Structures are given as structure tokens and as C-alpha cells.
């Protein structure tokens, strides 16, 4: 049986159960596992010899937290990440993740960076990790992100997106045509309905799902090889 694609409501429900009595995970644990899977995906597709400079774009929510964790791991993998947060998160766990990256000497662009500053850092980057919007995103795209996304697209750099490309609706995909056209996607827990027709390389990073929840929601998750935190799924081009 093929892996199950999740609606927004079902994805939220599973997240709540993971952090409730059934899963007993903390938010920090899930972010650490998700961010590690994202870093491993980027490293698998874009080797550091050819793509050492990674621009990690983080939104203010949990998606951005995953990106900060990924930036830290990429630094440990030998990449040269730079963090860009158009609007930094305000919660304590987000601030702790920022400190962890600071302690790794990972540079962060000031939130007030103007368009020219972002263009300059894009010009000296090799690949983008998109951790701006997650599955709870609802349009329209507002400032400051309405100017950020077009610049990422115009850069022509390869883009790895976390869970769903930023600007896509969790169930309707890039129906409005304003989202990123990512080259690689790493879905977390299980893929979302909106990415059924994603044509790039598609990975799953959800090796933290308990067997009880996998069975309850009939997720039909694939086998993860060896000790990898990710597994590649067939893209829409291959279906």
C-alpha cells in the first residue's frame, strides 16, 4: 500500500497526539529529529564539495525552528550555513535554537536586511534551505515574506523545502502560483495532500512516528534504510 497523504486537519491531529500522552514527545525533541532529517536530505542531494554555502531561510514558527536545527547540523556536517530570518520567532524554544546557532559561529543576517543585502548573500550561496512556511500556512503572503519569496525564486539556486514549499497550500498545492518551485522536498511525519503532484526529488523524514500512531492513522510509512533519518519517495514524475 502507498504512503498516506495528510490533510491539514489530520496533520495537526497527529502532531497533537505526538506531543500528547500517546506520543509523549516534547516539541524540542520533534524539532531536533525533523531538523536532522532536513539537514541529511540536503547533504544527500547537494554534497558539500560542490554546494558548501547554504542559505537557511527560517520563518517565525515551528517550521523556522526546524530550519535552525538543520543549520546547526549542516554546520557540524562541514557546510557553511548562513541564516536569514525575515521575521524571527518570539517563543523561548526558538530563541534557544538561535543561541545554539550563534554558539556554532553560524552567521545570521539581521531581520531588517534590505533587498540588496539579501541579493548579495544569495549571490554568494550555493543552495537554499526553505523553512519559512509550514502546513498551517494560509495565504495571502504578507510582508516581509512577499518580497523574500520572489528573490529566492529569481536567484535560480536549487531549493530544498521543509515539509511543503513555502507559499503552497497544504491541500491545494501551488494553486495560486505564488509559492516556491522547489527542487527537493523533505516531508515530515507523512506527505501532505498539496504535494501529491510535486515533481522534484521527494524525501520523507519521519522516523520518530510510534508504531501505535502509524497503525491508528494507516500511514503506510516506507522502510527507512539502515540508520538513515530519511527515505526517498517516488516523485509525481515517476508515478
CSV table of C-alpha atoms in Angstrom, one decimal:
chain,number,residue,atom,x,y,z
A,1,UNK,CA,0.0,0.0,0.0
A,2,UNK,CA,1.2,3.5,-0.8
A,3,UNK,CA,2.1,6.1,1.9
A,4,UNK,CA,-0.9,8.1,3.1
A,5,UNK,CA,-1.1,11.8,2.2
A,6,UNK,CA,-2.4,14.0,5.0
A,7,UNK,CA,-5.0,16.8,5.1
A,8,UNK,CA,-4.2,19.9,7.2
A,9,UNK,CA,-6.7,18.7,9.9
A,10,UNK,CA,-5.2,15.2,10.1
A,11,UNK,CA,-1.6,16.5,10.1
A,12,UNK,CA,-2.5,18.8,13.1
A,13,UNK,CA,-4.2,15.9,14.9
A,14,UNK,CA,-1.2,13.7,14.5
A,15,UNK,CA,1.1,16.5,15.8
A,16,UNK,CA,-1.1,16.9,18.8
A,17,UNK,CA,-1.0,13.2,19.6
A,18,UNK,CA,2.8,13.1,19.2
A,19,UNK,CA,3.1,15.7,21.9
A,20,UNK,CA,0.3,14.3,24.0
A,21,UNK,CA,0.1,11.2,26.2
A,22,UNK,CA,0.0,8.8,23.2
A,23,UNK,CA,3.3,10.1,21.8
A,24,UNK,CA,4.9,11.7,24.9
A,25,UNK,CA,7.3,13.7,22.7
A,26,UNK,CA,8.3,17.3,23.6
A,27,UNK,CA,8.3,20.0,20.9
A,28,UNK,CA,12.1,20.2,21.2
A,29,UNK,CA,12.6,16.5,20.5
A,30,UNK,CA,10.4,16.7,17.4
A,31,UNK,CA,12.2,19.7,16.1
A,32,UNK,CA,15.6,18.1,16.7
A,33,UNK,CA,14.6,15.0,14.8
A,34,UNK,CA,12.9,17.0,12.0
A,35,UNK,CA,15.8,19.3,11.6
A,36,UNK,CA,18.3,16.5,11.5
A,37,UNK,CA,16.3,14.8,8.7
A,38,UNK,CA,16.2,18.1,6.7
A,39,UNK,CA,20.0,18.5,7.0
A,40,UNK,CA,20.6,14.9,6.0
A,41,UNK,CA,18.3,15.4,2.9
A,42,UNK,CA,20.2,18.5,1.8
A,43,UNK,CA,23.5,16.7,2.3
A,44,UNK,CA,22.4,13.7,0.4
A,45,UNK,CA,21.4,15.6,-2.7
A,46,UNK,CA,23.8,18.6,-2.6
A,47,UNK,CA,27.2,17.5,-1.5
A,48,UNK,CA,29.4,20.0,0.4
A,49,UNK,CA,32.2,19.8,-2.1
A,50,UNK,CA,30.0,21.4,-4.8
A,51,UNK,CA,27.4,23.2,-2.6
A,52,UNK,CA,29.1,24.2,0.6
A,53,UNK,CA,27.3,27.6,1.2
A,54,UNK,CA,23.7,27.1,2.4
A,55,UNK,CA,21.3,30.0,2.9
A,56,UNK,CA,18.8,28.7,5.6
A,57,UNK,CA,15.6,30.8,5.4
A,58,UNK,CA,13.5,30.5,8.6
A,59,UNK,CA,10.0,31.7,9.3
A,60,UNK,CA,8.9,32.6,12.9
A,61,UNK,CA,7.0,29.4,13.6
A,62,UNK,CA,7.9,25.7,14.2
A,63,UNK,CA,9.0,25.4,10.6
A,64,UNK,CA,11.7,28.0,11.2
A,65,UNK,CA,12.7,26.1,14.3
A,66,UNK,CA,13.3,23.0,12.2
A,67,UNK,CA,15.4,25.2,9.9
A,68,UNK,CA,17.6,26.4,12.8
A,69,UNK,CA,18.2,22.9,13.9
A,70,UNK,CA,19.1,21.9,10.3
A,71,UNK,CA,21.5,24.9,10.1
A,72,UNK,CA,23.3,23.7,13.2
A,73,UNK,CA,23.6,20.1,11.9
A,74,UNK,CA,24.8,21.4,8.5
A,75,UNK,CA,27.5,23.3,10.2
A,76,UNK,CA,28.5,20.1,12.0
A,77,UNK,CA,28.5,18.3,8.7
A,78,UNK,CA,31.1,20.8,7.3
A,79,UNK,CA,28.8,23.1,5.4
A,80,UNK,CA,28.9,26.9,5.7
A,81,UNK,CA,25.3,27.9,6.6
A,82,UNK,CA,24.0,31.4,6.8
A,83,UNK,CA,20.7,32.0,8.5
A,84,UNK,CA,18.1,34.5,7.2
A,85,UNK,CA,15.0,35.2,9.4
A,86,UNK,CA,12.8,37.8,7.8
A,87,UNK,CA,10.7,37.8,11.0
A,88,UNK,CA,12.3,35.9,13.9
A,89,UNK,CA,10.2,33.7,16.2
A,90,UNK,CA,9.5,35.1,19.7
A,91,UNK,CA,9.0,31.9,21.7
A,92,UNK,CA,11.6,30.6,24.1
A,93,UNK,CA,12.4,27.4,22.3
A,94,UNK,CA,13.0,29.4,19.1
A,95,UNK,CA,15.4,31.8,20.9
A,96,UNK,CA,17.3,28.9,22.4
A,97,UNK,CA,17.8,27.4,18.9
A,98,UNK,CA,19.1,30.8,17.7
A,99,UNK,CA,21.6,30.8,20.6
A,100,UNK,CA,22.8,27.3,19.7
A,101,UNK,CA,23.5,28.5,16.1
A,102,UNK,CA,25.3,31.6,17.5
A,103,UNK,CA,27.4,29.3,19.6
A,104,UNK,CA,28.4,27.4,16.4
A,105,UNK,CA,29.5,30.7,14.9
A,106,UNK,CA,26.8,30.4,12.2
A,107,UNK,CA,26.2,34.0,10.8
A,108,UNK,CA,22.7,35.4,10.8
A,109,UNK,CA,21.5,38.2,8.6
A,110,UNK,CA,19.8,41.0,10.6
A,111,UNK,CA,16.0,40.7,10.3
A,112,UNK,CA,15.9,44.2,8.8
A,113,UNK,CA,18.2,43.3,6.0
A,114,UNK,CA,17.1,45.1,2.9
A,115,UNK,CA,16.5,43.6,-0.6
A,116,UNK,CA,20.1,44.4,-1.7
A,117,UNK,CA,21.6,42.7,1.3
A,118,UNK,CA,19.6,39.5,0.6
A,119,UNK,CA,20.5,39.6,-3.0
A,120,UNK,CA,24.2,39.8,-2.0
A,121,UNK,CA,24.0,36.8,0.2
A,122,UNK,CA,22.0,34.9,-2.4
A,123,UNK,CA,24.8,35.7,-4.9
A,124,UNK,CA,27.3,34.0,-2.6
A,125,UNK,CA,25.2,30.9,-1.8
A,126,UNK,CA,25.1,27.6,-3.5
A,127,UNK,CA,21.8,26.2,-2.2
A,128,UNK,CA,18.7,27.3,-0.2
A,129,UNK,CA,17.0,25.5,2.6
A,130,UNK,CA,13.4,26.8,2.7
A,131,UNK,CA,12.0,26.6,6.2
A,132,UNK,CA,9.7,29.6,6.1
A,133,UNK,CA,6.1,28.4,6.0
A,134,UNK,CA,4.7,25.1,7.2
A,135,UNK,CA,1.5,23.1,6.6
A,136,UNK,CA,-0.5,25.6,8.6
A,137,UNK,CA,0.2,28.4,6.1
A,138,UNK,CA,-2.8,30.4,4.9
A,139,UNK,CA,-2.5,33.0,2.2
A,140,UNK,CA,-2.1,35.7,1.1
A,141,UNK,CA,1.7,36.1,1.6
A,142,UNK,CA,2.3,39.1,3.7
A,143,UNK,CA,5.2,41.4,4.4
A,144,UNK,CA,8.1,40.8,4.7
A,145,UNK,CA,7.7,37.4,3.1
A,146,UNK,CA,6.0,38.8,0.0
A,147,UNK,CA,9.4,40.3,-1.1
A,148,UNK,CA,11.5,37.4,0.1
A,149,UNK,CA,9.9,34.5,-1.8
A,150,UNK,CA,10.3,36.2,-5.3
A,151,UNK,CA,14.0,36.9,-4.6
A,152,UNK,CA,14.6,33.2,-3.7
A,153,UNK,CA,12.9,32.2,-7.0
A,154,UNK,CA,14.9,34.8,-9.0
A,155,UNK,CA,18.2,33.6,-7.6
A,156,UNK,CA,17.9,30.3,-9.7
A,157,UNK,CA,19.6,28.5,-6.8
A,158,UNK,CA,18.4,25.0,-6.0
A,159,UNK,CA,15.9,24.9,-3.2
A,160,UNK,CA,15.3,22.3,-0.6
A,161,UNK,CA,11.9,22.8,1.2
A,162,UNK,CA,10.9,21.6,4.6
A,163,UNK,CA,7.5,19.7,4.7
A,164,UNK,CA,5.9,21.8,2.0
A,165,UNK,CA,7.3,24.5,-0.3
A,166,UNK,CA,6.7,27.9,1.1
A,167,UNK,CA,3.6,29.6,-0.3
A,168,UNK,CA,1.9,26.3,-1.2
A,169,UNK,CA,-1.5,25.5,0.4
A,170,UNK,CA,-1.3,22.3,2.4
A,171,UNK,CA,-4.2,20.7,0.4
A,172,UNK,CA,-4.3,22.6,-2.9
A,173,UNK,CA,-0.6,22.9,-3.6
A,174,UNK,CA,0.7,25.8,-5.5
A,175,UNK,CA,-2.8,26.7,-6.8
A,176,UNK,CA,-2.2,30.4,-6.6
A,177,UNK,CA,1.2,30.2,-8.4
A,178,UNK,CA,2.9,32.3,-5.7
A,179,UNK,CA,4.8,29.5,-3.9
A,180,UNK,CA,8.4,28.4,-4.4
A,181,UNK,CA,9.2,25.9,-7.2
A,182,UNK,CA,11.5,23.7,-5.1
A,183,UNK,CA,13.8,21.1,-6.4
A,184,UNK,CA,13.8,18.9,-3.3
A,185,UNK,CA,11.1,18.3,-0.7
A,186,UNK,CA,11.5,16.6,2.7
A,187,UNK,CA,8.1,15.8,4.1
A,188,UNK,CA,7.8,15.4,7.8
A,189,UNK,CA,5.8,12.7,9.5
A,190,UNK,CA,3.9,11.9,6.3
A,191,UNK,CA,3.5,13.8,3.0
A,192,UNK,CA,0.7,16.4,2.7
A,193,UNK,CA,-2.1,16.4,0.2
A,194,UNK,CA,-0.8,19.5,-1.5
A,195,UNK,CA,2.4,17.9,-2.6
A,196,UNK,CA,0.9,14.9,-4.5
A,197,UNK,CA,2.0,16.4,-7.8
A,198,UNK,CA,5.4,17.6,-6.6
A,199,UNK,CA,7.8,16.7,-9.4
A,200,UNK,CA,11.2,17.1,-7.8
A,201,UNK,CA,13.0,14.7,-5.5
A,202,UNK,CA,10.8,13.9,-2.6
A,203,UNK,CA,12.1,12.5,0.8
A,204,UNK,CA,10.3,11.5,4.0
A,205,UNK,CA,11.7,12.4,7.4
A,206,UNK,CA,9.5,10.8,10.0
A,207,UNK,CA,11.5,8.1,11.7
A,208,UNK,CA,10.1,9.2,15.0
A,209,UNK,CA,6.5,8.1,14.5
A,210,UNK,CA,5.4,5.4,17.0
A,211,UNK,CA,4.1,2.2,15.6
A,212,UNK,CA,0.8,2.8,17.5
A,213,UNK,CA,0.1,6.1,15.7
A,214,UNK,CA,1.3,4.7,12.4
A,215,UNK,CA,-1.2,1.9,12.7
A,216,UNK,CA,-4.0,4.1,14.0
A,217,UNK,CA,-3.8,6.5,11.1
A,218,UNK,CA,-2.9,3.9,8.5
A,219,UNK,CA,0.1,5.9,7.4
A,220,UNK,CA,1.7,3.0,5.5
A,221,UNK,CA,5.2,4.5,6.0
A,222,UNK,CA,8.0,3.1,3.9
A,223,UNK,CA,11.0,1.3,5.4
A,224,UNK,CA,13.9,3.6,6.4
A,225,UNK,CA,17.2,2.1,5.2
A,226,UNK,CA,20.0,1.4,7.8
A,227,UNK,CA,20.4,4.2,10.2
A,228,UNK,CA,19.2,7.0,7.8
A,229,UNK,CA,16.7,9.5,9.1
A,230,UNK,CA,15.2,9.9,5.6
A,231,UNK,CA,13.8,7.7,2.8
A,232,UNK,CA,13.2,8.8,-0.8
A,233,UNK,CA,9.6,8.6,-2.1
A,234,UNK,CA,8.7,8.4,-5.8
A,235,UNK,CA,8.1,11.8,-7.3
A,236,UNK,CA,4.9,12.6,-9.3
A,237,UNK,CA,7.1,12.3,-12.5
A,238,UNK,CA,7.6,8.6,-11.7
A,239,UNK,CA,4.0,7.7,-10.8
